[in-house]
Structure formats: structure tokens, C-alpha cells
PDB file of C-alpha atoms in Angstrom:
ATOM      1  CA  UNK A   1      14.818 -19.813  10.865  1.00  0.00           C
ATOM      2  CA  UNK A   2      15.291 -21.044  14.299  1.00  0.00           C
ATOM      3  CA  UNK A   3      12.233 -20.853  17.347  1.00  0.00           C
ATOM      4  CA  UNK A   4      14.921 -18.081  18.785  1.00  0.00           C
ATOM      5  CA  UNK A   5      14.321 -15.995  15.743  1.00  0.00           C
ATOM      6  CA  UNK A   6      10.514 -15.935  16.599  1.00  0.00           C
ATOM      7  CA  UNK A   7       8.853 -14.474  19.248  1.00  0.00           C
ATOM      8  CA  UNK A   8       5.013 -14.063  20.442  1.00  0.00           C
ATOM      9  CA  UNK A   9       3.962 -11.171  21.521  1.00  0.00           C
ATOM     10  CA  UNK A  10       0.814 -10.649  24.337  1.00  0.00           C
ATOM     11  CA  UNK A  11      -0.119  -7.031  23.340  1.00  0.00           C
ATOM     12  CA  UNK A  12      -2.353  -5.384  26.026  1.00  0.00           C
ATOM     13  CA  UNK A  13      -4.228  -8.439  28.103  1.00  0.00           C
ATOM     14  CA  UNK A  14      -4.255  -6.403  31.200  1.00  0.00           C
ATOM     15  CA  UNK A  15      -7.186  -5.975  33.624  1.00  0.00           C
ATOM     16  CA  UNK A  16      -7.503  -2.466  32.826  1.00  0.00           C
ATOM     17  CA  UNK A  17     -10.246  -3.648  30.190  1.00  0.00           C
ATOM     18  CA  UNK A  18     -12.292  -5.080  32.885  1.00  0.00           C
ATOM     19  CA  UNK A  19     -13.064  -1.514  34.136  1.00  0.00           C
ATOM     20  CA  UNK A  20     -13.924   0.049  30.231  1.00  0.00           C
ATOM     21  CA  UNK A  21     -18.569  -0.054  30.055  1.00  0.00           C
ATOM     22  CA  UNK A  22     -17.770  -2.566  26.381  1.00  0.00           C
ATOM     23  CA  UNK A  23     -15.743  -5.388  28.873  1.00  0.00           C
ATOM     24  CA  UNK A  24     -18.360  -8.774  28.005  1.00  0.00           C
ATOM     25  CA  UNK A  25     -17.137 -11.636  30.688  1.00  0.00           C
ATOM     26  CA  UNK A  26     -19.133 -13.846  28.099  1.00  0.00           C
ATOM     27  CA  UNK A  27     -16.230 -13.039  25.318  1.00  0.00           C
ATOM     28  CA  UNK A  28     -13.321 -13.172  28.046  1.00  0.00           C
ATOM     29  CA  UNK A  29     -13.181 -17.403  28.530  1.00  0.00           C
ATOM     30  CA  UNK A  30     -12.876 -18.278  24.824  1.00  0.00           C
ATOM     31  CA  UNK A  31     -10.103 -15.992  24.064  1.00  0.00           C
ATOM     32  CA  UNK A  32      -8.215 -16.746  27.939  1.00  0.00           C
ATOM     33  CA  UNK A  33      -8.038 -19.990  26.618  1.00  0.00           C
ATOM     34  CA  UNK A  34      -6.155 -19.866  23.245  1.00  0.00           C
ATOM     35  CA  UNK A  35      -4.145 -17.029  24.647  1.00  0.00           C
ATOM     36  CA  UNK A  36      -3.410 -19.423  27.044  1.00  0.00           C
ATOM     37  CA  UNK A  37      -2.897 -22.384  24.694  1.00  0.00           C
ATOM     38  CA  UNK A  38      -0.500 -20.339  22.989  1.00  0.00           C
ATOM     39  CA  UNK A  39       1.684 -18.547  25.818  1.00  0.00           C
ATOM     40  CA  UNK A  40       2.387 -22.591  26.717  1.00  0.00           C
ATOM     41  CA  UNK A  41       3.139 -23.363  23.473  1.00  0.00           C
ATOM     42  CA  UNK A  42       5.089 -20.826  22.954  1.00  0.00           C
ATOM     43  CA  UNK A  43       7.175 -21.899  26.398  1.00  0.00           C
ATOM     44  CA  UNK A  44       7.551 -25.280  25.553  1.00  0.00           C
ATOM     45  CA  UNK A  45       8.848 -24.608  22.302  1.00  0.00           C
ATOM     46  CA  UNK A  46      11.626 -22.077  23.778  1.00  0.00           C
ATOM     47  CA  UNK A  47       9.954 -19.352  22.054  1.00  0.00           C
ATOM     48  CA  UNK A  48      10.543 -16.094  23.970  1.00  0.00           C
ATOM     49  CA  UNK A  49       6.645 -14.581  25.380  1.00  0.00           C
ATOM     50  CA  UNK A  50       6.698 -11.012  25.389  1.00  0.00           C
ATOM     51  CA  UNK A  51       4.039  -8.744  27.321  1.00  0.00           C
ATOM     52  CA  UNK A  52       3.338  -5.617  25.967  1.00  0.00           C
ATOM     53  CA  UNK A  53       0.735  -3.164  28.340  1.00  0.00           C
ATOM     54  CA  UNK A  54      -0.674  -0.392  27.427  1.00  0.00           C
ATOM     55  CA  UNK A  55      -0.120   2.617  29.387  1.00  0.00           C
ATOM     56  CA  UNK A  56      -1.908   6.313  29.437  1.00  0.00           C
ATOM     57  CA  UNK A  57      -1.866   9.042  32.330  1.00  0.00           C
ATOM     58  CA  UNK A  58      -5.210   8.805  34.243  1.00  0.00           C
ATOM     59  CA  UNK A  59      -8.115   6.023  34.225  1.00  0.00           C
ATOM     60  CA  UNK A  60      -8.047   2.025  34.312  1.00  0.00           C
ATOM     61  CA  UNK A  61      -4.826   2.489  32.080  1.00  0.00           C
ATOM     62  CA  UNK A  62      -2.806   4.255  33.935  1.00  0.00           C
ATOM     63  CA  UNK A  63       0.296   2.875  36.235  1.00  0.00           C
ATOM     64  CA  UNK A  64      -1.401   4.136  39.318  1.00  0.00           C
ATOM     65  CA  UNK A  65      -4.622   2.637  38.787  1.00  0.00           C
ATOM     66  CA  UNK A  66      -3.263  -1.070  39.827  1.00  0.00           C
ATOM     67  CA  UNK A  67      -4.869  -2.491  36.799  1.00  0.00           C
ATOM     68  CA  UNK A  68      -1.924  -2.563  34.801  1.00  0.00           C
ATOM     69  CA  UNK A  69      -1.530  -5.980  35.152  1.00  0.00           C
ATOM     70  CA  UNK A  70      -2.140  -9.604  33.793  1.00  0.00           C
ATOM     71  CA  UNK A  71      -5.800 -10.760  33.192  1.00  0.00           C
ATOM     72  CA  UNK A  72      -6.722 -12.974  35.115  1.00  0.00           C
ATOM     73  CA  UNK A  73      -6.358 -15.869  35.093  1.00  0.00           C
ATOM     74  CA  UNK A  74      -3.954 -15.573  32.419  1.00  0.00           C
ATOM     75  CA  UNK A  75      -0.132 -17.448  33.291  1.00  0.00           C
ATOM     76  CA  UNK A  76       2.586 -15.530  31.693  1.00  0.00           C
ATOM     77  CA  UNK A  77       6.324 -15.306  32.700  1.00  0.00           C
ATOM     78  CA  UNK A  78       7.192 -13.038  30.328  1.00  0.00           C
ATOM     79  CA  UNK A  79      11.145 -12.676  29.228  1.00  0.00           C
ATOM     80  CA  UNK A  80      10.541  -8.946  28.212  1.00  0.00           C
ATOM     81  CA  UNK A  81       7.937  -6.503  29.261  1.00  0.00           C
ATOM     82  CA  UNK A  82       7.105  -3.260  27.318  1.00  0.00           C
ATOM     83  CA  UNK A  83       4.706  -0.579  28.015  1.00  0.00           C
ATOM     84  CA  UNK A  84       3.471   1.797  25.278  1.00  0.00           C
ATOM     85  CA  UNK A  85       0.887   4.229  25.158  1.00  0.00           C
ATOM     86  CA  UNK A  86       0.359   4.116  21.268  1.00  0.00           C
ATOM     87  CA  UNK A  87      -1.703   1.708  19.106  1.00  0.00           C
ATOM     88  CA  UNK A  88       1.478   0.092  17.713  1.00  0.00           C
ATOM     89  CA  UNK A  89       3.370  -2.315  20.113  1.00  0.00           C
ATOM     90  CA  UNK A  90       6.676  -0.746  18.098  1.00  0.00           C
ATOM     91  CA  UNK A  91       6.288   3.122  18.734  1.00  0.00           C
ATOM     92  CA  UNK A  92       7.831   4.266  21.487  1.00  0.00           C
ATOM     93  CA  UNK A  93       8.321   0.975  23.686  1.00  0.00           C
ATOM     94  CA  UNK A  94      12.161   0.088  23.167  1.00  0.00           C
ATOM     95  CA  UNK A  95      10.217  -3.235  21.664  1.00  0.00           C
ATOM     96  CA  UNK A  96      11.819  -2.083  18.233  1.00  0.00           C
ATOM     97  CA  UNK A  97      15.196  -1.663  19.400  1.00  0.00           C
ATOM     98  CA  UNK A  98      15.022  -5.099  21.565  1.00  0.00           C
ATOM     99  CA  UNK A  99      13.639  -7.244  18.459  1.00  0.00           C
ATOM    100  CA  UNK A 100      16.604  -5.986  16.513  1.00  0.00           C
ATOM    101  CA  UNK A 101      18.982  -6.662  19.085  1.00  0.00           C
ATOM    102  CA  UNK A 102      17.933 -10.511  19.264  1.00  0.00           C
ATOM    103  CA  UNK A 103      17.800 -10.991  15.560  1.00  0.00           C
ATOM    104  CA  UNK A 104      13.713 -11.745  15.644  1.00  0.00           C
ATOM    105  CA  UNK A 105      12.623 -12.342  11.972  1.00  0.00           C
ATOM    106  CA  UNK A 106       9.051 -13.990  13.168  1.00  0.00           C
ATOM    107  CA  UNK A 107       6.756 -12.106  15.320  1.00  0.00           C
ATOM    108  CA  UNK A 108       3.717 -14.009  15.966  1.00  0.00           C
ATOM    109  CA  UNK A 109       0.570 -11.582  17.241  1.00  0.00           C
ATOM    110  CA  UNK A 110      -1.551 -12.060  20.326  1.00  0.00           C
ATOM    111  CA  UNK A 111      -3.521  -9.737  22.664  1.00  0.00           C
ATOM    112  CA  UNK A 112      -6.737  -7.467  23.099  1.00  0.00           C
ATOM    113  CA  UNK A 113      -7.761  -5.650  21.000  1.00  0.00           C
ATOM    114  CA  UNK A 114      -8.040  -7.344  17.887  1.00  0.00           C
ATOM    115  CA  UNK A 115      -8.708  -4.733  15.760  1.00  0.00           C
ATOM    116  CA  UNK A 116      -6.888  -2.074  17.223  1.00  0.00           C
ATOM    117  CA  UNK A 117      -3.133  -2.702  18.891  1.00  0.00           C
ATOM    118  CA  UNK A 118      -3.154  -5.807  17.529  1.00  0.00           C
ATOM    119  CA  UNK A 119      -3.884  -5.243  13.914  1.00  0.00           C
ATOM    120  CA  UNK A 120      -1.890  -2.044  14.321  1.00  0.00           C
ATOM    121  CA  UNK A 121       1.259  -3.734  15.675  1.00  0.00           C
ATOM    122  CA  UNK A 122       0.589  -6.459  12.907  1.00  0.00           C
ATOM    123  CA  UNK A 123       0.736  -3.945   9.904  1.00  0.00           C
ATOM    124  CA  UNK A 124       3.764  -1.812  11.684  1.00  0.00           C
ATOM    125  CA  UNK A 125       6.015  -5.278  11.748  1.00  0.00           C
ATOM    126  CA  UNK A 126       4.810  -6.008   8.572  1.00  0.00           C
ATOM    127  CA  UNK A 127       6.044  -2.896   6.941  1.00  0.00           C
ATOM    128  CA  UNK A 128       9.204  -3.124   9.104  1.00  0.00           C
ATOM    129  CA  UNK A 129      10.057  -6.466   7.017  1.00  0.00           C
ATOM    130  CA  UNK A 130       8.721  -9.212   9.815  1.00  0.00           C
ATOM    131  CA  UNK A 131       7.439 -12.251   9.438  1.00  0.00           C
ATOM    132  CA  UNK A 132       3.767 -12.159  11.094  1.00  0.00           C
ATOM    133  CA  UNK A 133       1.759 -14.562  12.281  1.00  0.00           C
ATOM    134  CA  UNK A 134      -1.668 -12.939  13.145  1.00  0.00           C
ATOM    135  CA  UNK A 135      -3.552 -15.619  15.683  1.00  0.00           C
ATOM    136  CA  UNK A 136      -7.613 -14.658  15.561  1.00  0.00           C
ATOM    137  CA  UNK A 137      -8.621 -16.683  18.024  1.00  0.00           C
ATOM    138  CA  UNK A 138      -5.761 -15.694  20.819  1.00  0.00           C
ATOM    139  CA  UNK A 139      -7.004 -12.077  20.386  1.00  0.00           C
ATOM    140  CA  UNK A 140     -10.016 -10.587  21.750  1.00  0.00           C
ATOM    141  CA  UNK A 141     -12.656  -7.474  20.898  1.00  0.00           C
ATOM    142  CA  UNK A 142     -15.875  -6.421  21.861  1.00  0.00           C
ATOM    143  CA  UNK A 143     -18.718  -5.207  19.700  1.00  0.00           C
ATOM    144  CA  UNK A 144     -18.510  -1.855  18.267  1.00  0.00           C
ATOM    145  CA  UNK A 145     -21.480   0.396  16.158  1.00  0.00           C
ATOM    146  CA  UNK A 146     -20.733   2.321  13.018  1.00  0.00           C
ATOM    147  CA  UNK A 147     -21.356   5.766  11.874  1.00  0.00           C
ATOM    148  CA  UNK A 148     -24.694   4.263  10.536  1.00  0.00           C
ATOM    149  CA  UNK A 149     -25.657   3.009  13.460  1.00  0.00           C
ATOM    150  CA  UNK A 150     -24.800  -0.860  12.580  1.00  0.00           C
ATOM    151  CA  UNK A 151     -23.476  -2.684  15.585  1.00  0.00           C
ATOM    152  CA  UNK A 152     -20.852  -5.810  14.188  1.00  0.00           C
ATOM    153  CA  UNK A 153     -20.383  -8.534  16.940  1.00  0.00           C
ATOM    154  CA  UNK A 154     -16.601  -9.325  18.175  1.00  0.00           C
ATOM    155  CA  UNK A 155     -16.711 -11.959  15.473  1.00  0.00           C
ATOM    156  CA  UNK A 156     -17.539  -9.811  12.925  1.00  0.00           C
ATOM    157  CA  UNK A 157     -14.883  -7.218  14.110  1.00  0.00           C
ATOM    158  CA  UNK A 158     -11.906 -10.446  13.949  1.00  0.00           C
ATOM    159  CA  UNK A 159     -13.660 -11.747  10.436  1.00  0.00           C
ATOM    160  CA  UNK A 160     -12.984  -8.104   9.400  1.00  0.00           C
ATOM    161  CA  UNK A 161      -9.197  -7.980  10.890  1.00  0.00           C
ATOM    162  CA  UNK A 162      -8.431 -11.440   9.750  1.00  0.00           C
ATOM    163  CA  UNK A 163      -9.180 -10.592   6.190  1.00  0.00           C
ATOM    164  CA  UNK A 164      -7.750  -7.253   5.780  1.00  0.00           C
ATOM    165  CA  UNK A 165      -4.435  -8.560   7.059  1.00  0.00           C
ATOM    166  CA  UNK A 166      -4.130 -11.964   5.333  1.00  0.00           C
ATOM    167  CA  UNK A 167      -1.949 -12.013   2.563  1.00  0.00           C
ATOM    168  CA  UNK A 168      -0.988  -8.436   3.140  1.00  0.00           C
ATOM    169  CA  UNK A 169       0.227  -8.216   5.944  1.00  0.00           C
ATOM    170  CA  UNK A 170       0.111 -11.579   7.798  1.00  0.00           C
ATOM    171  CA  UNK A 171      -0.643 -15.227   7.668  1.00  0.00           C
ATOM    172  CA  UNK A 172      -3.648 -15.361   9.687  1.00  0.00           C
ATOM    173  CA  UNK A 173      -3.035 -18.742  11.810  1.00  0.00           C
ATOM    174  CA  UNK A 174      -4.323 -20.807  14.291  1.00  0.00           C
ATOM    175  CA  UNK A 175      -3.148 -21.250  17.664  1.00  0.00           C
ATOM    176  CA  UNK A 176      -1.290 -24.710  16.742  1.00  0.00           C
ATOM    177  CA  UNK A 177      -0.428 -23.115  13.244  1.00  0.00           C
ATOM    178  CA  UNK A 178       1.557 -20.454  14.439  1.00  0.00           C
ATOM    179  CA  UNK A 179       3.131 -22.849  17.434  1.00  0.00           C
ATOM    180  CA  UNK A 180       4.161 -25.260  14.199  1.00  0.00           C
ATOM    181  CA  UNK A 181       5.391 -22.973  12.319  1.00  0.00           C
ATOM    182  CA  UNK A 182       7.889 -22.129  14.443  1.00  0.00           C
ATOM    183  CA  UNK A 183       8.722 -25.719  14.606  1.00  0.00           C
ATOM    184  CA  UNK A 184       8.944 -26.189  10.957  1.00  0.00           C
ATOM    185  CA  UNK A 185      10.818 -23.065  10.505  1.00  0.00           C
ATOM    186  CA  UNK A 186      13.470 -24.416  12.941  1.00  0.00           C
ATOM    187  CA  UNK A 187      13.695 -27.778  11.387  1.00  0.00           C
ATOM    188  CA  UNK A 188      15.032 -25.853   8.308  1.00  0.00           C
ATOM    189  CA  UNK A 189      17.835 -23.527   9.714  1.00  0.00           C
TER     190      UNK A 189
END
């Protein structure tokens, strides 16, 4: 498999989750940073960066909001944008029908949130017959309470993602795992 067959994907990191009342600045740097990490990998490897947004009709989500946009201070030069307005990168987006058309066998998974369009996406390419990395720490989530009234930190939530997908649906990799797998993957083409 060469690095052309493998692409990352940066689901969602748009400033439209600065305006939602869960957005924690304290949680933003650490993820901004291995998203980061991993968009320049990803470049200097020849590995093709797309960014997916997320898109609804009214709100911080919507086109005529202005938010739809990069987080800052994230650097992306993306060769493909999508927009969706589903949980799965792959419903709707034209992603599926662009992936196809460039022979992408790899998909390696980046974005907010971790437990929703990321994990969704993951599972959907999964189940479509990709290869998935799933990178934990380039994705990013906010605390959430339960029915009973537990509240599980972002950790928790990504502990929780990490292990439902591994093995299943994903090799759950590091930011330098993923960017060397891709290297390893070409080395044997």
C-alpha cells in the first residue's frame, strides 16, 4: 500500500464549537497540538489532508454563521474539503464517491468530536472495508453526564471510544503510529 492509498481525514475542527456552552479552552491546546503534529506529518509524507465540516441550517453550524471555518490556530491546506450535516463523514458528503475515485484503502481518523463524528465515521469506513487508523489523542471531546447523572471527563469519553473501536473497527494509534504506518505500508507496495 502506497502513502497515496492513505489519507487523513480532519472531521469537524471548525470554530463553530467555540460558540456550543460544553467548549473547555483548557481541553483545546492538547488536542491543537497532535492535530497539528499530524496534519504536518501527514504533508510531509505526501499523504493527502482532508477537511471535513460539519454543516446544519441555523446556529454556530451553519454556513452563514462565519464559524464554519478552521480552529484556530490550526494550519491546514486541505486537498479536498467536504461538508456534511450527518454524524458520518461518508453520508451525504461526495467523501464516499471521492475516496473511491482515488483508490484510498487507509483512512486514518482525526477531528472533534471523538465520540461522535469521529467514532461514527470510524465504524462507517470500517464496515465499508477501510483500513482505519483511529488517532485518540488528535481528536477532541468535552465532558458529558449520563442518564444517571454520572458526568465522565473527555478522557474518560476517548478511553471509552478507543476501546470500543480497537480491534473492531480500528487500530487505535498514536500520532507517529499512524504517520509510520503509512510509511511502512509504502515501503511494501
Amino acid at each position: 500500500m502506497s502513502a497515496h492509498e492513505t489519507i487523513l481525514l480532519v472531521i469537524d475542527a471548525q470554530e463553530s464549537f467555540r460558540q456550543r456552552d460544553y467548549w473547555d479552552e483548557g481541553l483545546a491546546p492538547a488536542y491543537i497540538e497532535r492535530q497539528q503534529a499530524l496534519i504536518d506529518g501527514a504533508e510531509a509524507r505526501g499523504i493527502p489532508v482532508i477537511q471535513i465540516f460539519h454543516v446544519d441550517g441555523s446556529g454556530p453550524f451553519s454556513e452563514s454563521s462565519g464559524l464554519v471555518r478552521t480552529l484556530a490556530p490550526l494550519r491546514i491546506a486541505p486537498e479536498a474539503i467536504f461538508r456534511k450535516n450527518r454524524h458520518s463523514a461518508l453520508v451525504g458528503s461526495g467523501l464516499d464517491v471521492w475516496l473511491t475515485r482515488n483508490g484510498v484503502r487507509r483512512i486514518i481518523v482525526s477531528g472533534i468530536r471523538t465520540e461522535q463524528c469521529c467514532e461514527t465515521t470510524t465504524r462507517h469506513a470500517s464496515d465499508l472495508g477501510y483500513q482505519v487508523d483511529y488517532v485518540g489523542e488528535a481528536t477532541l471531546t468535552f465532558p458529558m453526564t449520563d442518564a444517571s447523572g454520572r458526568t465522565w471527563s473527555a478522557g474518560e469519553i476517548r478511553g471509552r471510544t478507543e476501546l470500543v473501536l480497537s480491534g473492531r473497527f480500528a487500530r487505535i494509534a498514536t500520532v507517529e503510529q499512524a504517520l509510520a504506518g503509512a510509511e511502512s505500508n509504502s515501503r511494501h507496495d
